[in-house]
Structures are given as C-alpha cells and as structure tokens.
PDB file of C-alpha atoms in Angstrom:
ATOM      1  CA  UNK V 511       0.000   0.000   0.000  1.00  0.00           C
ATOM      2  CA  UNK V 512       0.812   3.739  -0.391  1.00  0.00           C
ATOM      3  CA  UNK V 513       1.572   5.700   2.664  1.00  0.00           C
ATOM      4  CA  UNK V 514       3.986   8.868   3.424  1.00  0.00           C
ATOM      5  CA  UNK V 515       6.410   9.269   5.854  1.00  0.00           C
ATOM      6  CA  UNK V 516       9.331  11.016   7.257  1.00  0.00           C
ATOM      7  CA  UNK V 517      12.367  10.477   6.089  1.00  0.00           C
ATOM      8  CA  UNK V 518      15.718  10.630   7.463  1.00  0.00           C
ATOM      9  CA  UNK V 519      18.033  10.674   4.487  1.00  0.00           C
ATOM     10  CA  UNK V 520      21.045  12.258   5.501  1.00  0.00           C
ATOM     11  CA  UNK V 521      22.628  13.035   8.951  1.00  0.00           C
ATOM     12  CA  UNK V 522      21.747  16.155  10.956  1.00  0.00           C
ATOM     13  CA  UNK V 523      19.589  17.174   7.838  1.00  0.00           C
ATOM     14  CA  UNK V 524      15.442  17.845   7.968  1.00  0.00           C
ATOM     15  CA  UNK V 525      13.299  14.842   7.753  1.00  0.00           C
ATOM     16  CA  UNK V 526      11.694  14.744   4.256  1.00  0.00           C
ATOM     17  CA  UNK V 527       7.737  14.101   4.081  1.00  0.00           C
ATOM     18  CA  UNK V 528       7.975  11.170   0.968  1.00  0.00           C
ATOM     19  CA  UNK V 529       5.699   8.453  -0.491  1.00  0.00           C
ATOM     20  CA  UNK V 530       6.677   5.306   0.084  1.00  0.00           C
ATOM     21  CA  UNK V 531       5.300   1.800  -0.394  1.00  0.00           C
ATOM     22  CA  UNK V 532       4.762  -0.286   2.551  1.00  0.00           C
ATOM     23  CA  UNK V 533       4.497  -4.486   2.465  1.00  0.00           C
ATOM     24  CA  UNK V 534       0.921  -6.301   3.675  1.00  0.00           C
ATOM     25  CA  UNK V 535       1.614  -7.587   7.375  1.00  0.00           C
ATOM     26  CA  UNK V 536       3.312 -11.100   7.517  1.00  0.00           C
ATOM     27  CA  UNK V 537       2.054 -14.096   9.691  1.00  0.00           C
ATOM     28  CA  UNK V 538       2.835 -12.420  12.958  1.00  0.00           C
ATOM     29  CA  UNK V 539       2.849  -8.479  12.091  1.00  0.00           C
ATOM     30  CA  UNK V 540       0.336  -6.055  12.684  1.00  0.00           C
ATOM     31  CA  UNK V 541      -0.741  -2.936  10.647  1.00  0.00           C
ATOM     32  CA  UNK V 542      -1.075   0.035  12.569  1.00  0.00           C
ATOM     33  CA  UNK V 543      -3.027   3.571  10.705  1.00  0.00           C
ATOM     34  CA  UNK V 544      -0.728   5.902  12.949  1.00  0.00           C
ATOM     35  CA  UNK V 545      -2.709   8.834  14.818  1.00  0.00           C
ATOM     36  CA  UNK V 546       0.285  10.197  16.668  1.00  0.00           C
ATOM     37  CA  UNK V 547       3.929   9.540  17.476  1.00  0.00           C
ATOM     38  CA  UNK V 548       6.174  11.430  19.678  1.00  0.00           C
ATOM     39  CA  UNK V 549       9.086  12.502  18.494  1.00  0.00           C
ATOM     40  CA  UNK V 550      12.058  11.096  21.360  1.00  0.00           C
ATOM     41  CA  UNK V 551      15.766  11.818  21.190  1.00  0.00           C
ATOM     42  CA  UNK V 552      16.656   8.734  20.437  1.00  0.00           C
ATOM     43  CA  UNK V 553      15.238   9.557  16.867  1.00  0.00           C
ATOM     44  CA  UNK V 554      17.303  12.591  16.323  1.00  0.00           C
ATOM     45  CA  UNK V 555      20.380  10.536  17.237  1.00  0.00           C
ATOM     46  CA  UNK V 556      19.274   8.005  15.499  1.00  0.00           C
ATOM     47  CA  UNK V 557      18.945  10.499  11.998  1.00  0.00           C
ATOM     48  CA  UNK V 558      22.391  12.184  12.523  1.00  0.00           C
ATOM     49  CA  UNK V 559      24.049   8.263  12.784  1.00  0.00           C
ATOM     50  CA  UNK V 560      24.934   7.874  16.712  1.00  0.00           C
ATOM     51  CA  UNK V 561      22.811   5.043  16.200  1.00  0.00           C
ATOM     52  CA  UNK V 562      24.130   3.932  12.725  1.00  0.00           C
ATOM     53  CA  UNK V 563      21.139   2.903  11.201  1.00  0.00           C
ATOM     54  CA  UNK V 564      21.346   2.778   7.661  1.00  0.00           C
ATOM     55  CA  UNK V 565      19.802   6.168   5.817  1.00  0.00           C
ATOM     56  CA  UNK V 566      17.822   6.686   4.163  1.00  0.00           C
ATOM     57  CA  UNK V 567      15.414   5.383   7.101  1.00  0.00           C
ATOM     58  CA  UNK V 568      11.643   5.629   8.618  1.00  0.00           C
ATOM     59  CA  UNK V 569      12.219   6.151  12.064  1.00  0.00           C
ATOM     60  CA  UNK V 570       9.898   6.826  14.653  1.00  0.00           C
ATOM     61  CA  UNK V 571       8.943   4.565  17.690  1.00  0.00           C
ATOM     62  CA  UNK V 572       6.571   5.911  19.619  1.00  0.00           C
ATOM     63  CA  UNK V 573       3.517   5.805  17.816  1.00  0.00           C
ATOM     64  CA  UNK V 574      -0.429   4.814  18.427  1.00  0.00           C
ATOM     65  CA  UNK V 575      -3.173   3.881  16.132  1.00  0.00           C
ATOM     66  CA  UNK V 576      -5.725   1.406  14.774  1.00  0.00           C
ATOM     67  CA  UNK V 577      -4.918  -1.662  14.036  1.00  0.00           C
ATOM     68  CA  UNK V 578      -6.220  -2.062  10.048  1.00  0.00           C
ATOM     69  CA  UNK V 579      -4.860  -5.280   9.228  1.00  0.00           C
ATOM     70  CA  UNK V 580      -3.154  -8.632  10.934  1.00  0.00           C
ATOM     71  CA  UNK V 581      -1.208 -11.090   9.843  1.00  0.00           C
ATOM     72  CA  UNK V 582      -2.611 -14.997   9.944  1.00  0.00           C
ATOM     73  CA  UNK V 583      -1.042 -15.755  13.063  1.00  0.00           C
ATOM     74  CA  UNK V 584      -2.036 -12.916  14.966  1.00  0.00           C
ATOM     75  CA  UNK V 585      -4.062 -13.633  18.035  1.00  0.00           C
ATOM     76  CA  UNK V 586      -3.470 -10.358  20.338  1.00  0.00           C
ATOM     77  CA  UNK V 587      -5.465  -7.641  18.276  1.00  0.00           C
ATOM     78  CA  UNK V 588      -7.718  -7.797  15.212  1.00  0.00           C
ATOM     79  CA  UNK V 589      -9.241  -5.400  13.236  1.00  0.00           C
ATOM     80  CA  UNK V 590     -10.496  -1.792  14.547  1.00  0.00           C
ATOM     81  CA  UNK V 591      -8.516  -2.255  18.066  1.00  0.00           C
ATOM     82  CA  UNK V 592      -6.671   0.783  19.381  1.00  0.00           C
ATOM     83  CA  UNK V 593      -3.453  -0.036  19.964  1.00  0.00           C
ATOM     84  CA  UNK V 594      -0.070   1.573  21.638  1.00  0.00           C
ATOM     85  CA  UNK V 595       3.257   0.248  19.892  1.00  0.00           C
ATOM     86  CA  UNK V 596       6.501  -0.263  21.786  1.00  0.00           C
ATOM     87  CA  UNK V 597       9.998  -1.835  21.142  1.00  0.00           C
ATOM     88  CA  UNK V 598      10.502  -5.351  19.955  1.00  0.00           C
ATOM     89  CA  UNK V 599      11.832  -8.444  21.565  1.00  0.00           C
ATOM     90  CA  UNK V 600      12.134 -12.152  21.296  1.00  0.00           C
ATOM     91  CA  UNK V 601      10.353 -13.644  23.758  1.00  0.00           C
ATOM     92  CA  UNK V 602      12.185 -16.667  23.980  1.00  0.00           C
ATOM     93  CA  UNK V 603      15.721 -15.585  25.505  1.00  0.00           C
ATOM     94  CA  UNK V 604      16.663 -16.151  29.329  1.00  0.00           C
ATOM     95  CA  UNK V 605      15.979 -12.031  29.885  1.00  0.00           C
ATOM     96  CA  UNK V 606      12.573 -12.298  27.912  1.00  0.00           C
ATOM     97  CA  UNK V 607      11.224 -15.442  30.021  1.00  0.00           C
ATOM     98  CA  UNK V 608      11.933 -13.240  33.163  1.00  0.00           C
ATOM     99  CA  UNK V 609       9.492 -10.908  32.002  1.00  0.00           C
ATOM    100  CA  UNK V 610      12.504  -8.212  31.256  1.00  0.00           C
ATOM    101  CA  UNK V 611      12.484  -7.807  27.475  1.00  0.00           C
ATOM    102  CA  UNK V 612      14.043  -5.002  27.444  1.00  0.00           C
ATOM    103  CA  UNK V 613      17.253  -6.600  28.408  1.00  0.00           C
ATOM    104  CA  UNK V 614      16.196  -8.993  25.256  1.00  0.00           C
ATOM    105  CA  UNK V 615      19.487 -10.858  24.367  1.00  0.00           C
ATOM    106  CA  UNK V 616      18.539 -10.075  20.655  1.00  0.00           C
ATOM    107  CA  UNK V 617      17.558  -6.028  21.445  1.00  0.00           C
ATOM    108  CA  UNK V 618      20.006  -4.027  19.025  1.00  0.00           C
ATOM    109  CA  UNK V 619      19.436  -6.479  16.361  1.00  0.00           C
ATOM    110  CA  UNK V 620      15.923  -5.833  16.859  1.00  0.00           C
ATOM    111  CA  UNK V 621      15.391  -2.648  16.886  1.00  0.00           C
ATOM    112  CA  UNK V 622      18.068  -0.522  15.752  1.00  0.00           C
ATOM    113  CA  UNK V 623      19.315  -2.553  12.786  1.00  0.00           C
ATOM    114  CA  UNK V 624      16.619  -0.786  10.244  1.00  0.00           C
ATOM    115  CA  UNK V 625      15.235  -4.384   9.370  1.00  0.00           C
ATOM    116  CA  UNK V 626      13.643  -7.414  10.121  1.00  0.00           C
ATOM    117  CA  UNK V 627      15.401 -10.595  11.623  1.00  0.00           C
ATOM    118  CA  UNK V 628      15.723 -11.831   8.303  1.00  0.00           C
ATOM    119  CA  UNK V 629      17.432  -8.477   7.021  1.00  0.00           C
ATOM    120  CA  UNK V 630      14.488  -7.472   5.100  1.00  0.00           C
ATOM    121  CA  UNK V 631      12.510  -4.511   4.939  1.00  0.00           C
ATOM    122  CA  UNK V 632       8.775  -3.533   4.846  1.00  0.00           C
ATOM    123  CA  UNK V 633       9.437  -0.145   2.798  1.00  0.00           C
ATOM    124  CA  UNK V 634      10.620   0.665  -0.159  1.00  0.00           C
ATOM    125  CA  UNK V 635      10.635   4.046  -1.207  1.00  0.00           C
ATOM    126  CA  UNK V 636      11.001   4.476  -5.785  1.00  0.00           C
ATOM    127  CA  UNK V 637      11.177   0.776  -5.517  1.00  0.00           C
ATOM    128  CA  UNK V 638      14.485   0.320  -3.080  1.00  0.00           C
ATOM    129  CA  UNK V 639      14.300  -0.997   0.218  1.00  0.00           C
ATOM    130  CA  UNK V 640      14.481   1.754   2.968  1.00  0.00           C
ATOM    131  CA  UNK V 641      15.727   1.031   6.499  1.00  0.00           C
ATOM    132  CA  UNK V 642      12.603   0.645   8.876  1.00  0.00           C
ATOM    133  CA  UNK V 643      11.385  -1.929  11.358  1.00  0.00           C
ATOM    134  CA  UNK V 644      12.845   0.907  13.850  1.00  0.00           C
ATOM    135  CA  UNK V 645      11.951  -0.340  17.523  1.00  0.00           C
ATOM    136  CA  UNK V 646       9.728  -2.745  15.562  1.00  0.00           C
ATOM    137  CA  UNK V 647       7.756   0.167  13.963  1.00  0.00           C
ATOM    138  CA  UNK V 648       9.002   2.994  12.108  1.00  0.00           C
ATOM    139  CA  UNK V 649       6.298   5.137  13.113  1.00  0.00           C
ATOM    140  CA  UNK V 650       7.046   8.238  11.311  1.00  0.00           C
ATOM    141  CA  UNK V 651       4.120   7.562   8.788  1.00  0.00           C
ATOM    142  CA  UNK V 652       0.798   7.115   8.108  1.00  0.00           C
ATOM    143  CA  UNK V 653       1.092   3.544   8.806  1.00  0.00           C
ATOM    144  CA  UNK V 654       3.524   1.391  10.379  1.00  0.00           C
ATOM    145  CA  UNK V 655       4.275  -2.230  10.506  1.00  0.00           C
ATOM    146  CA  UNK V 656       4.354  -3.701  13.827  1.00  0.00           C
ATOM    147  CA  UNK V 657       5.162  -7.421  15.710  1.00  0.00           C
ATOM    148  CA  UNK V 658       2.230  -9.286  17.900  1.00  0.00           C
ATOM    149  CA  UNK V 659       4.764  -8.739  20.472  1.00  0.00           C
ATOM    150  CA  UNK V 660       5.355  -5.194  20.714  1.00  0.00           C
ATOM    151  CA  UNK V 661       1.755  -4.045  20.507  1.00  0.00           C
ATOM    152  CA  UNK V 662      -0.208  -3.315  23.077  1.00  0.00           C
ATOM    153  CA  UNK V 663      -3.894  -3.042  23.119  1.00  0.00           C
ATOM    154  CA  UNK V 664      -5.740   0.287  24.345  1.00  0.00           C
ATOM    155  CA  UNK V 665      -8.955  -0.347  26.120  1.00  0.00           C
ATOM    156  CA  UNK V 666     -10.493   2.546  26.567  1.00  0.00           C
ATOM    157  CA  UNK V 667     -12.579   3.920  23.912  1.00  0.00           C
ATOM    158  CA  UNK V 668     -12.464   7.609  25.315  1.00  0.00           C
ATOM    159  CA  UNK V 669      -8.628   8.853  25.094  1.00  0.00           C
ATOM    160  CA  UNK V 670      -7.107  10.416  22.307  1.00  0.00           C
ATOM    161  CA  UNK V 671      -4.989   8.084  20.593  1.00  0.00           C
ATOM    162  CA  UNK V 672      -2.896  10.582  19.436  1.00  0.00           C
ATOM    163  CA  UNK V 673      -1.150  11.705  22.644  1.00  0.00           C
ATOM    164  CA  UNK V 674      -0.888   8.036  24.010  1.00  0.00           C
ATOM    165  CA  UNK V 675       2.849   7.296  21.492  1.00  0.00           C
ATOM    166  CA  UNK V 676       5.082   8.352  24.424  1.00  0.00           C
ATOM    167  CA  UNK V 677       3.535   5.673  26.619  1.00  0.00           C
ATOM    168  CA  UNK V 678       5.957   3.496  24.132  1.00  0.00           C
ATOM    169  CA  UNK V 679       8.874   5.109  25.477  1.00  0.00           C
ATOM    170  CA  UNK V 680       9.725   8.370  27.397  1.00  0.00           C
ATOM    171  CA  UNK V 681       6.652   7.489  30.029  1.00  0.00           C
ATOM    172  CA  UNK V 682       7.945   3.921  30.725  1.00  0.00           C
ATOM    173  CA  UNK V 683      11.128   5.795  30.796  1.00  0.00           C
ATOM    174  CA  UNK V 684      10.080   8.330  33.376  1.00  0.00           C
ATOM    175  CA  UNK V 685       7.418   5.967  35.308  1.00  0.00           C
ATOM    176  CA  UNK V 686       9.340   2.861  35.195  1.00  0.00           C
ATOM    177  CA  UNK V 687      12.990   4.133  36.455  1.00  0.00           C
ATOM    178  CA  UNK V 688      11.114   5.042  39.531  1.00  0.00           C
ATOM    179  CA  UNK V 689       8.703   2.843  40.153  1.00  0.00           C
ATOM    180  CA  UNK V 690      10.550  -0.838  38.472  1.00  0.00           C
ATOM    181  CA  UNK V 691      14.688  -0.191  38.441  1.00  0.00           C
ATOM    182  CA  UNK V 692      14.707   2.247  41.594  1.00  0.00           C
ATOM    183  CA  UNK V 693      11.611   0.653  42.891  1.00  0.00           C
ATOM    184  CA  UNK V 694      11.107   3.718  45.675  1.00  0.00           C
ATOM    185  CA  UNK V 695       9.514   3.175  48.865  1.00  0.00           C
ATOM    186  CA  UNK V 696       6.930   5.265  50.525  1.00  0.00           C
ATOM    187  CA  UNK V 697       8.332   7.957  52.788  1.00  0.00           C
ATOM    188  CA  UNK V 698      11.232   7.831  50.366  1.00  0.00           C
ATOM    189  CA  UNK V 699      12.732  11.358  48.826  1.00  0.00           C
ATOM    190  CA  UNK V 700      13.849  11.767  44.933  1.00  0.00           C
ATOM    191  CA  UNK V 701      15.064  14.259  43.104  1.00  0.00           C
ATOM    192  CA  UNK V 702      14.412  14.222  39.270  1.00  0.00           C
ATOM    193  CA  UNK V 703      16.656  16.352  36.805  1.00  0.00           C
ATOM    194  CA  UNK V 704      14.493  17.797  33.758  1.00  0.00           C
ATOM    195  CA  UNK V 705      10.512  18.313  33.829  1.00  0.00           C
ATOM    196  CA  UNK V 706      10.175  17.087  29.903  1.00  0.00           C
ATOM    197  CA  UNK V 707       7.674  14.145  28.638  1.00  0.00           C
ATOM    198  CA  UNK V 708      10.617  11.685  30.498  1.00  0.00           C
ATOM    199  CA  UNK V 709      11.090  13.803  33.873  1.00  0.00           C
ATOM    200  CA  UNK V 710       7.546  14.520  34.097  1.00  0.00           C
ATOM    201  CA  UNK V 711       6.405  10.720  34.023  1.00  0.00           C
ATOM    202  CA  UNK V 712       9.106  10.202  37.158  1.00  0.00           C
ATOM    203  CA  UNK V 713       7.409  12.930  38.916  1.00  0.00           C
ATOM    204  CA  UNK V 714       4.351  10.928  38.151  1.00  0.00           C
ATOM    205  CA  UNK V 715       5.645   7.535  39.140  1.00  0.00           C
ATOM    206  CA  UNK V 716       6.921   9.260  42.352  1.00  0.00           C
ATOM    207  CA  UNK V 717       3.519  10.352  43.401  1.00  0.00           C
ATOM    208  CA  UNK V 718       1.995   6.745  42.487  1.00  0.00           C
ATOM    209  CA  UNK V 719       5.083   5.464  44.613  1.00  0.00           C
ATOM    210  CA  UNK V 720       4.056   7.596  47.694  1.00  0.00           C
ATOM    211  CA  UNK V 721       7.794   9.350  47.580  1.00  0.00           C
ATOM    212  CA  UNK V 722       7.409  11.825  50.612  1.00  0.00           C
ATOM    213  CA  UNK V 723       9.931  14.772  49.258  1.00  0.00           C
ATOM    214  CA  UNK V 724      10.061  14.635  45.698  1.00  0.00           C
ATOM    215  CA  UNK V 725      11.998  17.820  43.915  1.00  0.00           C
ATOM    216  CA  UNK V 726      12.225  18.456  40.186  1.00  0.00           C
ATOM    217  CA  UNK V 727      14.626  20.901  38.857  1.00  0.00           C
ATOM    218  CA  UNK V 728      13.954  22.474  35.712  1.00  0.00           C
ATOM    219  CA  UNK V 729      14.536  25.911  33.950  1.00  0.00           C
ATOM    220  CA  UNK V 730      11.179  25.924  32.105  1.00  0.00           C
ATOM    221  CA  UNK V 731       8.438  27.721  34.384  1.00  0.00           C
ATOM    222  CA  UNK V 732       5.221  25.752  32.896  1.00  0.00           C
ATOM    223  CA  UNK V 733       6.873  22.747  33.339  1.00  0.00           C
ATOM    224  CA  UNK V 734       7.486  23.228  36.589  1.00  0.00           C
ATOM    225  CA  UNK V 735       4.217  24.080  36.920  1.00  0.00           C
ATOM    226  CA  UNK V 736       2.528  21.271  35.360  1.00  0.00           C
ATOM    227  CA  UNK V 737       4.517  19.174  37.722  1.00  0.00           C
ATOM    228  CA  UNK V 738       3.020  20.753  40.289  1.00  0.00           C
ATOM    229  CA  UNK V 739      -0.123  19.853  39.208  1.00  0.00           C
ATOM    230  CA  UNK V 740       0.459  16.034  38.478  1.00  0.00           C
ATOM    231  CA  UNK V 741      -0.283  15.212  42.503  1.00  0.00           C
ATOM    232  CA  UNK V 742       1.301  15.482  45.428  1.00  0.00           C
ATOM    233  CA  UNK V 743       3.013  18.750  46.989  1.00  0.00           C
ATOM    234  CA  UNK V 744       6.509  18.807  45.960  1.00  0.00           C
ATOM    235  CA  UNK V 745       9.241  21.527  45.719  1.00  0.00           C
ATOM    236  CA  UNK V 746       9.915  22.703  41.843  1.00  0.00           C
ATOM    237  CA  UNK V 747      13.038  24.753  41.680  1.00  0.00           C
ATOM    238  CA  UNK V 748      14.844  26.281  38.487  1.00  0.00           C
ATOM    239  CA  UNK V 749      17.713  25.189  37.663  1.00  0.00           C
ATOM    240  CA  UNK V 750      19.804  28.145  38.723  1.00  0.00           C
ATOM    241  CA  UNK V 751      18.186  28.046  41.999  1.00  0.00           C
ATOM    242  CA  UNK V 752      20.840  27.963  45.043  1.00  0.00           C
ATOM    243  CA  UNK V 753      19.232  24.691  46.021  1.00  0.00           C
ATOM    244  CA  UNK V 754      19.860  23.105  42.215  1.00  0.00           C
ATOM    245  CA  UNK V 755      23.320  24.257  42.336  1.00  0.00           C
ATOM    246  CA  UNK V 756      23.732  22.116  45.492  1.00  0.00           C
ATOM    247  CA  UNK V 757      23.536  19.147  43.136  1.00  0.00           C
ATOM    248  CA  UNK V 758      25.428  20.489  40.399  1.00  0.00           C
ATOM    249  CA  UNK V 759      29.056  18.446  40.462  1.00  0.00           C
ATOM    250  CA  UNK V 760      26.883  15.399  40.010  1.00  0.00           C
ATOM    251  CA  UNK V 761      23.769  14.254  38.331  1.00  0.00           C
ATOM    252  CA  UNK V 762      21.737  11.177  38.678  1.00  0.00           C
ATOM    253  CA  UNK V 763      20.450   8.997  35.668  1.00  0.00           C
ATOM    254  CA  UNK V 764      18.144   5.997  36.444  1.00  0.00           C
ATOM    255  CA  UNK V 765      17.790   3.222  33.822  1.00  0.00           C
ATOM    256  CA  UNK V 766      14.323   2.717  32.109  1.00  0.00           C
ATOM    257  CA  UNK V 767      14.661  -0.396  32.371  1.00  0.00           C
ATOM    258  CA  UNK V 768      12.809  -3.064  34.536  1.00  0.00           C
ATOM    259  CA  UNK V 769      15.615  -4.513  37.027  1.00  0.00           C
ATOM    260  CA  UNK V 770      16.135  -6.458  40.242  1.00  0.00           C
ATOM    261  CA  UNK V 771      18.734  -4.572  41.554  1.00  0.00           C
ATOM    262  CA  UNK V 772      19.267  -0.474  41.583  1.00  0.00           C
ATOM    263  CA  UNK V 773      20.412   0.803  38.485  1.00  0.00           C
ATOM    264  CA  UNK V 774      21.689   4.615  39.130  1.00  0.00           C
ATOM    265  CA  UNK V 775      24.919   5.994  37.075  1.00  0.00           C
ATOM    266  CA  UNK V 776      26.758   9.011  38.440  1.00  0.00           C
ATOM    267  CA  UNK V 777      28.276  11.208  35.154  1.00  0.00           C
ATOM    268  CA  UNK V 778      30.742  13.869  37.124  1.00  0.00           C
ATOM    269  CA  UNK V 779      31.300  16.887  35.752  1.00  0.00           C
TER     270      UNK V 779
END
C-alpha cells in the first residue's frame, strides 16, 4: 500500500515528508493507521548516525493507532482495536522469560538494525528498500508495521490516541525508572533532573510510589508548573536556583529499564 512518511536521508539534515510503499503484514505483524507519534531523542540521534542505522530510514517509535490489518497468526489484536506500539523483543531468551524484554538478548538487532530478523525490509521508497522496522515500527508515517509482540492493546474507547505514542517510550522511561529499576519506597525522597515528557512521568511515578519529598529541577516555568499539578506537593526549583546548584558536580540517571537490583549511574562533571 501507499503511505507517506518522514524520512531521514542524511545526517543532521530535515526529515523529508515522501511516499513510500509499505508491504501487507506477515504471519505475525500487525498494521497500525498511525494517529500520533512522539518525536524522542533517540530519533534525532538516530537520523544524525549515533545510532548507525542505515539512511535513508523511517524512524519513529513511539507511535499509536488502529490496528487495520493482521497477519494470519495474529491472536493479540484484530481489526479496529486501538493499539499503543513499543519496542521489539524475542520472547524466547533467558531475559525475555523473566518478564525483562528489554534486556532482550537479541535487542540491538531488533530494533536498531533498520530491518527485520531476516534483514528485510517492509518499505521501499522508488522501488528500493528503505531502512525501517525501527523499535519494531518505524512510526514516522501514516502507517507502520508492527510485531504481535510489541503491541499493546488500548482499552479505553475515550482517550485520544494521538497523545498516548510516548507511553511506548519516554513514560515507561520516566514511570518505570522510579517505580521498576529504583523501585522507591513510601516515605522515600527523589530528586528528578528535567521536567520534559521523560522527567515529568518520574514525577508521576513518584507520586503513584508515595515518595514523601520529591523535587524536580527544571529551567522551564510551565513545566514546573505542570509538575506541580500532576499530585502530590513537591518543591519545583529552576535550575539556577541555590538549592539546584547544590547538586550540580553530580547528576543522577536511572535506567528505564525493569531490574532487580538499583540501576543509578553518576556522570561527574
């Protein structure tokens, strides 16, 4: 089928809006009419070839839509369901049996190769095969090809697909480096560096955690506002604040990532 997307043809250069050519789902891939996708740094690194994908490449992987077609072997979703898409994983490695695909054995090949397992391609763009399958989506179209796997199915009928991409990424991000790899306590205090789509979701994961003292610092004023407004009383200081300066020879990162143990990296300056 026809679609258009974004391209990312050469590094550090615009995107390109382009017609393109997209393959019917195979046995266990899901066709997804995009409504929204967020647009995540890993993208942008991704176009100017920190991640060296092959370019020219559809990326995009954090999108949401309707599910118009399945493949035969698809039992998850069918036709019509609103669905979220997120990254791709095996399933069948040690990592993926513990319920922690995102430490999938088989992750970069996966997702940041610009193809399928089997080195193929779902897009070809004035008949050549263009780098997709990005995070098992490429979701910087009107339609993207998805896995069984990765999707995940939206039950309410009320929300606006089109804000729900991020839940793919920079929420489980924010959300689940509190509330899975730091796991906090109630009673516990955090401090969370940056109020954007990622931050935001820890200050939201914080609240949900019952985190006693939780601070955000962040330069932007609404952001710091909407933070304020996502729960529980917290403190919300600028980033030139005396207070934010108090943390400034360090700065703590937490993995995304669902872990047993704490996973906190300390970058000094």
């Amino acid at each position: 089928m026809e679609i258009r997307a974004a391209v990312a043809r050469h590094a550090n250069r615009p995107f390109t809006i382009e017609r393109a050519d997209l393959e019917a789902p195979r046995n266990n891939e899901v066709l997804v009419r995009i409504h929204g996708v967020g647009l995540c740094h890993t993208d942008l690194i991704a176009r100017s070839q920190f991640i060296p994908i092959p370019l020219p490449a559809v990326l995009g992987h954090e999108g949401a839509g309707t599910v118009v077609a399945v493949g035969c072997d698809v039992m998850k979703v069918r036709v019509g369901d609103r669905v979220v898409l997120g990254f791709s994983s095996c399933g069948a490695c040690a990592r993926c049996a513990e319920d922690l695909p995102s430490y999938c054995r088989h992750f970069p090949a996966l997702n940041y190769t610009g193809a399928r397992p089997d080195g193929s391609s779902g897009i070809r763009i004035d008949g050549k095969a263009t780098s997709a399958n990005f995070f098992g989506q490429s979701s910087f179209a009107t339609h993207a090809l998805s896995h069984e796997r990765n999707i995940v199915k939206v039950e309410d009928t009320e929300v606006p697909l089109e804000i729900l991409g991020p839940l793919g990424c920079g929420f489980q991000t924010g959300a689940g480096g509190v509330m899975r790899s730091l796991a906090c306590q109630p009673g516990s205090s955090i401090a969370i560096f940056g109020g954007g789509p990622v931050g935001l979701a820890a200050v939201m994961g914080a609240v949900i955690q019952q985190c006693a003292v939780i601070i955000l610092i962040e330069p932007i004023a609404a952001r710091r506002q909407m933070a304020k407004a996502l729960g529980q009383p917290m403190s919300s200081i600028p980033l030139w604040s005396p207070l934010a300066r108090r943390f400034a020879p360090f700065r703590m990162t937490v993995s995304n990532l669902p872990s047993r143990p704490v996973a906190v990296n300390r970058s000094w300056k």
